[in-house]
Amino acid sequence: MTDHALLLVNLGSPDSPGVADVRRYLDQFLMDPYVIDLPWPLRRLLVSLILRKRPEQSAHAYASIWWPEGSPLVALSRRLQEAVQAHWHEGPVELAMRYGSLSIEAALNRLAEDGVRRVTLAPLYPQFADSTVTTVVEETRRVLRASGLELELEVLAPFFGRAEYLEALVQSARPHLQQGFDHLLLSFHGLPERHLRKADPSGRHCLSGADCCRQAPPEVLARCYRAQCLRSAEGFVRQMGLSEGQWSVAFQSRLGRAKWIGPYTEEQLDALATRGVKKLLVMCPAFVTDCIETLEEIGQRGREQFRAAGGEELLLVPCLNDHPAWAAALAQLCRAPNVGSADVLA
């Protein structure tokens, strides 16, 4: 072992599907200013209102997907950690979650105690968003400042268009697509439109027109979540050799009344069924690990909705999870020069 560690960070999960644990988790998640970008008093009021009913509803959803070994997201992330370690010979591979247990602080302290001096931080999100990548980077910086840990930090940049990521996506998905389908829906996690506008360094490009994402200059593309999602989708279907009419893109998991980026997945499920699609495949390339948004939102509720609208079969293509090609690709992505200093995402 050397002193160069890899720290994988995923979103996190409640400790159990019990209402109290779900409420605690949702409170931490939703009070993150990068998730709900309102001043603290308004955010506290809004989250308190959400927590009146949402924990019980979410607890039922979590219970429907819970595994004997616990949260699927955490269990699969642990498997990925082990698989990546086989390819990462520079030092230890640690795992942390932004919310809930397995905190970033605990992981960094363990690494420092083991004598590690250099850490590559890998937020497990292919596309950039403040509510995913930035909050992981900022929490890591906060911990380093507060703890006085002298660790050299590098950050894996969003890898939405990297050849290693796209090839792993193709290898993991190909067996499912080879079984035949009428249509492939690439469903990415949604984001409020205001988040795109806030992240736009030009202050005027994002959402300025119907084709703005495809015309995004490099500095805008580097921070535009929607444009990066479209690049991931286009790169994947190009490598799979799919024709234009065989696939489409949508965005899921809306919360609240604000306008989110579209088209919306739930509307597309109805539209595709009405159009005559009988066998629908759904991939969720914004997630590298299956979780409540894939297993329950798409695999259960989405399937029921599609069938109710006239479709016959909705098959959820698994996320990358701990696929061997993905474990190898992630280790390669985390090696220089595929990383940047922590200041890149400031």
Coordinates of C-alpha atoms in Angstrom, one line a residue:
M1 CA 0.0 0.0 0.0
T2 CA 1.1 3.6 -0.7
D3 CA -0.3 6.8 0.8
H4 CA -2.6 7.5 -2.1
A5 CA -6.2 6.6 -1.2
L6 CA -9.4 6.7 -3.2
L7 CA -12.6 7.9 -1.5
L8 CA -15.9 6.9 -3.2
V9 CA -18.8 9.0 -2.1
N10 CA -22.5 8.2 -2.9
L11 CA -25.7 9.9 -1.8
G12 CA -26.6 7.8 1.2
S13 CA -29.7 6.1 2.7
P14 CA -31.7 5.9 5.9
D15 CA -30.4 3.3 8.4
S16 CA -33.6 1.4 8.1
P17 CA -37.0 1.8 6.4
G18 CA -38.5 2.8 9.7
V19 CA -40.3 6.2 9.8
A20 CA -38.0 7.7 12.4
D21 CA -34.9 6.8 10.4
V22 CA -36.4 8.0 7.2
R23 CA -37.4 11.3 8.8
R24 CA -33.9 11.8 10.2
Y25 CA -32.3 11.1 6.8
L26 CA -34.7 13.3 4.8
D27 CA -34.2 16.2 7.2
Q28 CA -30.4 16.1 6.7
F29 CA -30.8 15.7 2.9
L30 CA -33.4 18.4 2.4
M31 CA -31.7 20.9 4.7
D32 CA -28.6 20.9 2.6
P33 CA -28.6 24.4 0.9
Y34 CA -27.3 22.8 -2.3
V35 CA -30.4 20.6 -2.5
I36 CA -33.0 23.2 -1.5
D37 CA -31.4 26.5 -2.3
L38 CA -33.5 28.8 -0.1
P39 CA -32.4 31.0 2.8
W40 CA -32.2 29.0 6.0
P41 CA -35.5 30.2 7.6
L42 CA -37.5 29.5 4.4
R43 CA -35.7 26.1 3.9
R44 CA -36.4 25.1 7.5
L45 CA -40.1 26.0 7.2
L46 CA -40.5 24.2 3.9
V47 CA -38.6 21.1 5.1
S48 CA -40.7 21.0 8.3
L49 CA -43.8 21.0 6.1
I50 CA -42.5 18.2 3.9
L51 CA -41.6 16.1 6.9
R52 CA -45.2 16.0 8.1
K53 CA -46.2 13.4 5.6
R54 CA -43.2 12.5 3.4
P55 CA -41.4 10.2 5.9
E56 CA -44.3 7.8 6.2
Q57 CA -44.7 7.7 2.4
S58 CA -41.0 7.3 1.8
A59 CA -40.7 4.6 4.5
H60 CA -43.2 2.5 2.7
A61 CA -41.3 2.9 -0.5
Y62 CA -38.0 2.0 1.1
A63 CA -39.5 -1.0 2.8
S64 CA -40.6 -2.3 -0.6
I65 CA -37.0 -2.4 -1.9
W66 CA -35.1 -3.1 1.3
W67 CA -32.7 -6.0 1.2
P68 CA -31.8 -8.5 4.0
E69 CA -28.4 -6.8 4.2
G70 CA -29.9 -3.3 4.3
S71 CA -30.2 -0.5 1.8
P72 CA -29.6 -1.6 -1.8
L73 CA -27.7 1.6 -2.5
V74 CA -25.3 1.1 0.5
A75 CA -24.9 -2.7 -0.2
L76 CA -24.2 -2.2 -3.8
S77 CA -21.8 0.7 -3.1
R78 CA -19.9 -1.6 -0.7
R79 CA -19.6 -4.2 -3.4
L80 CA -18.3 -1.5 -5.8
Q81 CA -15.7 -0.5 -3.2
E82 CA -14.4 -4.0 -3.0
A83 CA -14.4 -4.4 -6.8
V84 CA -12.5 -1.1 -7.3
Q85 CA -9.9 -2.0 -4.6
A86 CA -8.8 -4.9 -6.9
H87 CA -7.9 -2.3 -9.5
W88 CA -6.6 0.4 -7.3
H89 CA -3.1 -0.6 -6.2
E90 CA -2.0 2.9 -5.1
G91 CA -3.6 2.6 -1.6
P92 CA -6.9 1.9 0.2
V93 CA -10.3 2.5 -1.2
E94 CA -12.8 4.0 1.3
L95 CA -16.5 4.5 1.0
A96 CA -18.6 7.3 2.4
M97 CA -22.1 8.7 2.0
R98 CA -23.0 12.4 1.8
Y99 CA -26.1 11.8 4.1
G100 CA -26.8 9.3 6.7
S101 CA -24.3 6.8 8.1
L102 CA -20.8 6.2 6.6
S103 CA -20.0 9.9 6.9
I104 CA -17.3 11.7 4.9
E105 CA -15.8 12.8 8.2
A106 CA -15.4 9.3 9.5
A107 CA -13.9 8.1 6.3
L108 CA -11.3 10.9 6.1
N109 CA -10.3 10.3 9.8
R110 CA -9.8 6.6 9.1
L111 CA -7.5 7.5 6.1
A112 CA -5.5 10.0 8.1
E113 CA -5.1 7.5 11.0
D114 CA -3.8 5.0 8.4
G115 CA -1.1 7.4 7.3
V116 CA -2.6 8.5 4.0
R117 CA -1.5 11.8 2.8
R118 CA -3.1 12.0 -0.7
V119 CA -6.8 11.4 -1.4
T120 CA -8.6 11.3 -4.7
L121 CA -12.3 12.1 -4.0
A122 CA -14.7 10.4 -6.4
P123 CA -18.3 11.7 -6.2
L124 CA -20.2 8.9 -7.8
Y125 CA -22.2 11.1 -10.2
P126 CA -21.5 11.1 -13.9
Q127 CA -23.0 14.6 -14.5
F128 CA -22.4 17.8 -12.6
A129 CA -24.9 19.4 -10.3
D130 CA -24.5 21.5 -7.2
S131 CA -26.9 19.2 -5.4
T132 CA -24.7 16.2 -6.0
V133 CA -21.0 17.0 -6.9
T134 CA -20.6 20.4 -5.2
T135 CA -22.1 19.4 -1.9
V136 CA -19.8 16.4 -1.7
V137 CA -16.7 18.5 -2.5
E138 CA -17.8 21.3 -0.1
E139 CA -18.5 18.8 2.8
T140 CA -15.1 17.2 2.2
R141 CA -13.4 20.7 2.4
R142 CA -15.4 21.5 5.5
V143 CA -14.3 18.4 7.3
L144 CA -10.6 19.0 6.3
R145 CA -10.8 22.5 7.7
A146 CA -12.6 21.6 10.9
S147 CA -10.5 18.6 11.6
G148 CA -7.2 20.1 10.6
L149 CA -6.4 17.0 8.5
E150 CA -3.4 17.6 6.3
L151 CA -4.5 15.6 3.3
E152 CA -3.7 16.5 -0.3
L153 CA -7.1 16.4 -2.1
E154 CA -7.8 15.7 -5.8
V155 CA -11.4 15.5 -7.2
L156 CA -12.7 13.3 -9.9
A157 CA -14.4 15.6 -12.4
P158 CA -17.8 14.7 -13.8
F159 CA -17.2 11.8 -16.3
F160 CA -20.4 12.1 -18.3
G161 CA -18.6 11.9 -21.6
R162 CA -15.5 9.9 -20.7
A163 CA -14.9 6.9 -22.9
E164 CA -14.3 4.6 -19.9
Y165 CA -17.7 5.4 -18.4
L166 CA -19.6 5.1 -21.7
E167 CA -17.9 1.8 -22.5
A168 CA -18.8 0.4 -19.1
L169 CA -22.4 1.6 -19.5
V170 CA -22.5 -0.2 -22.9
Q171 CA -21.0 -3.4 -21.5
S172 CA -23.4 -3.5 -18.6
A173 CA -26.5 -2.7 -20.6
R174 CA -25.9 -4.6 -23.8
P175 CA -27.3 -8.0 -22.6
H176 CA -30.6 -6.4 -21.7
L177 CA -30.9 -4.5 -24.9
Q178 CA -30.1 -7.7 -26.9
Q179 CA -33.3 -9.3 -25.6
G180 CA -35.3 -7.0 -27.8
F181 CA -37.5 -4.0 -27.1
D182 CA -39.8 -1.5 -28.7
H183 CA -38.3 1.6 -27.1
L184 CA -35.5 2.6 -24.7
L185 CA -36.2 5.5 -22.3
L186 CA -33.1 7.1 -20.7
S187 CA -34.5 8.5 -17.5
F188 CA -32.2 10.9 -15.7
H189 CA -32.8 12.5 -12.3
G190 CA -34.5 15.8 -12.6
L191 CA -33.3 19.2 -11.4
P192 CA -35.1 22.5 -10.9
E193 CA -34.6 24.9 -13.8
R194 CA -33.3 27.5 -11.4
H195 CA -30.4 25.2 -10.5
L196 CA -29.3 25.3 -14.1
R197 CA -29.5 29.0 -14.3
K198 CA -27.5 29.5 -11.1
A199 CA -24.8 27.1 -12.4
D200 CA -24.5 28.8 -15.8
P201 CA -21.2 30.8 -15.7
S202 CA -22.4 33.0 -18.6
G203 CA -25.6 33.9 -16.8
R204 CA -27.5 33.8 -20.1
H205 CA -27.1 30.6 -22.0
C206 CA -28.9 27.8 -20.1
L207 CA -32.6 27.5 -21.0
S208 CA -32.2 30.3 -23.6
G209 CA -33.7 28.2 -26.4
A210 CA -34.9 24.7 -27.4
D211 CA -31.4 23.7 -28.6
C212 CA -29.3 25.4 -26.0
C213 CA -27.8 22.2 -24.5
R214 CA -26.4 21.0 -27.8
Q215 CA -24.9 24.5 -28.5
A216 CA -23.4 24.9 -25.1
P217 CA -19.8 26.3 -25.2
P218 CA -17.2 24.4 -23.2
E219 CA -17.4 26.6 -20.1
V220 CA -21.2 26.2 -19.9
L221 CA -21.1 22.5 -20.7
A222 CA -18.7 21.9 -17.8
R223 CA -21.5 23.0 -15.3
C224 CA -24.8 22.3 -17.2
Y225 CA -26.4 19.2 -15.8
R226 CA -29.0 18.9 -18.6
A227 CA -26.4 19.3 -21.4
Q228 CA -24.2 16.6 -19.8
C229 CA -27.2 14.2 -19.5
L230 CA -27.9 14.6 -23.2
R231 CA -24.2 14.0 -24.0
S232 CA -24.2 10.8 -21.9
A233 CA -27.4 9.6 -23.7
E234 CA -26.1 10.4 -27.1
G235 CA -22.7 8.8 -26.4
F236 CA -24.3 5.6 -25.2
V237 CA -26.8 5.2 -28.0
R238 CA -24.2 5.9 -30.6
Q239 CA -22.0 3.2 -29.2
M240 CA -25.0 0.8 -29.0
G241 CA -25.9 1.6 -32.6
L242 CA -29.4 2.7 -31.9
S243 CA -31.4 4.7 -34.4
E244 CA -33.1 8.0 -33.6
G245 CA -36.6 6.6 -33.1
Q246 CA -35.5 3.8 -30.8
W247 CA -34.8 5.9 -27.8
S248 CA -35.6 9.1 -25.9
V249 CA -34.6 11.1 -22.8
A250 CA -36.7 12.1 -19.8
F251 CA -36.2 13.4 -16.3
Q252 CA -37.7 11.9 -13.1
S253 CA -38.0 12.5 -9.3
R254 CA -39.6 16.0 -9.2
L255 CA -40.2 17.5 -5.8
G256 CA -42.3 20.6 -5.0
R257 CA -44.0 23.1 -7.3
A258 CA -41.0 24.8 -9.0
K259 CA -40.5 24.1 -12.7
W260 CA -38.0 21.3 -13.3
I261 CA -36.2 20.3 -16.4
G262 CA -38.1 18.2 -18.9
P263 CA -39.6 16.2 -20.5
Y264 CA -40.9 14.5 -17.3
T265 CA -40.6 10.7 -17.1
E266 CA -44.1 10.1 -15.8
E267 CA -45.5 12.0 -18.8
Q268 CA -43.3 10.1 -21.2
L269 CA -44.4 6.7 -19.8
D270 CA -48.0 7.6 -20.6
A271 CA -47.1 9.0 -24.0
L272 CA -45.1 6.0 -25.0
A273 CA -47.8 3.6 -24.0
T274 CA -50.4 5.6 -25.9
R275 CA -48.1 5.6 -29.0
G276 CA -48.2 1.8 -29.0
V277 CA -45.0 0.9 -27.3
K278 CA -45.5 -2.5 -25.6
K279 CA -42.1 -3.5 -24.4
L280 CA -40.2 -0.5 -22.8
L281 CA -36.7 -0.6 -21.5
V282 CA -35.8 2.1 -19.0
M283 CA -32.2 3.0 -18.1
C284 CA -31.2 5.6 -15.4
P285 CA -27.7 6.8 -16.3
A286 CA -27.6 9.6 -13.7
F287 CA -27.3 6.8 -11.1
V288 CA -24.3 4.5 -11.0
T289 CA -26.0 2.5 -8.2
D290 CA -29.5 1.2 -8.0
C291 CA -31.5 3.0 -5.3
I292 CA -35.1 4.0 -4.4
E293 CA -35.3 6.2 -7.5
T294 CA -34.6 3.3 -9.8
L295 CA -35.9 0.2 -8.0
E296 CA -39.1 1.8 -6.6
E297 CA -39.9 4.9 -8.6
I298 CA -39.2 3.3 -12.0
G299 CA -39.2 -0.5 -11.3
Q300 CA -42.4 -0.5 -9.3
R301 CA -44.5 2.7 -9.7
G302 CA -43.3 3.4 -13.2
R303 CA -44.1 -0.2 -14.3
E304 CA -47.6 0.1 -12.9
Q305 CA -48.2 3.4 -14.6
F306 CA -46.9 2.2 -18.0
R307 CA -49.2 -0.9 -17.8
A308 CA -52.2 1.2 -16.7
A309 CA -51.6 3.4 -19.8
G310 CA -51.7 0.4 -22.2
G311 CA -48.1 -0.8 -22.2
E312 CA -47.4 -4.5 -21.6
E313 CA -43.9 -4.7 -20.2
L314 CA -41.5 -2.3 -18.6
L315 CA -38.0 -3.6 -17.8
L316 CA -35.6 -1.7 -15.7
V317 CA -32.0 -2.0 -16.9
P318 CA -29.8 -2.3 -13.8
C319 CA -27.4 0.5 -13.0
L320 CA -23.7 0.0 -13.3
N321 CA -23.6 -1.2 -9.7
D322 CA -20.5 -3.4 -9.2
H323 CA -20.2 -4.6 -12.8
P324 CA -16.6 -5.6 -13.5
A325 CA -16.2 -3.2 -16.4
W326 CA -17.4 -0.3 -14.3
A327 CA -15.1 -1.2 -11.4
A328 CA -12.1 -1.2 -13.8
A329 CA -13.3 2.0 -15.5
L330 CA -13.8 3.9 -12.2
A331 CA -10.3 3.1 -11.1
Q332 CA -8.9 4.3 -14.4
L333 CA -10.9 7.5 -14.3
C334 CA -9.5 8.3 -10.9
R335 CA -5.9 8.2 -12.1
A336 CA -4.2 11.3 -13.3
P337 CA -4.7 13.1 -15.6
N338 CA -8.4 12.4 -15.3
V339 CA -8.7 14.3 -12.0
G340 CA -8.3 17.9 -11.1
S341 CA -7.5 19.8 -8.0
A342 CA -10.4 20.6 -5.6
D343 CA -10.4 24.2 -6.8
V344 CA -11.8 23.0 -10.2
L345 CA -15.3 22.8 -8.7
A346 CA -15.1 25.9 -6.6

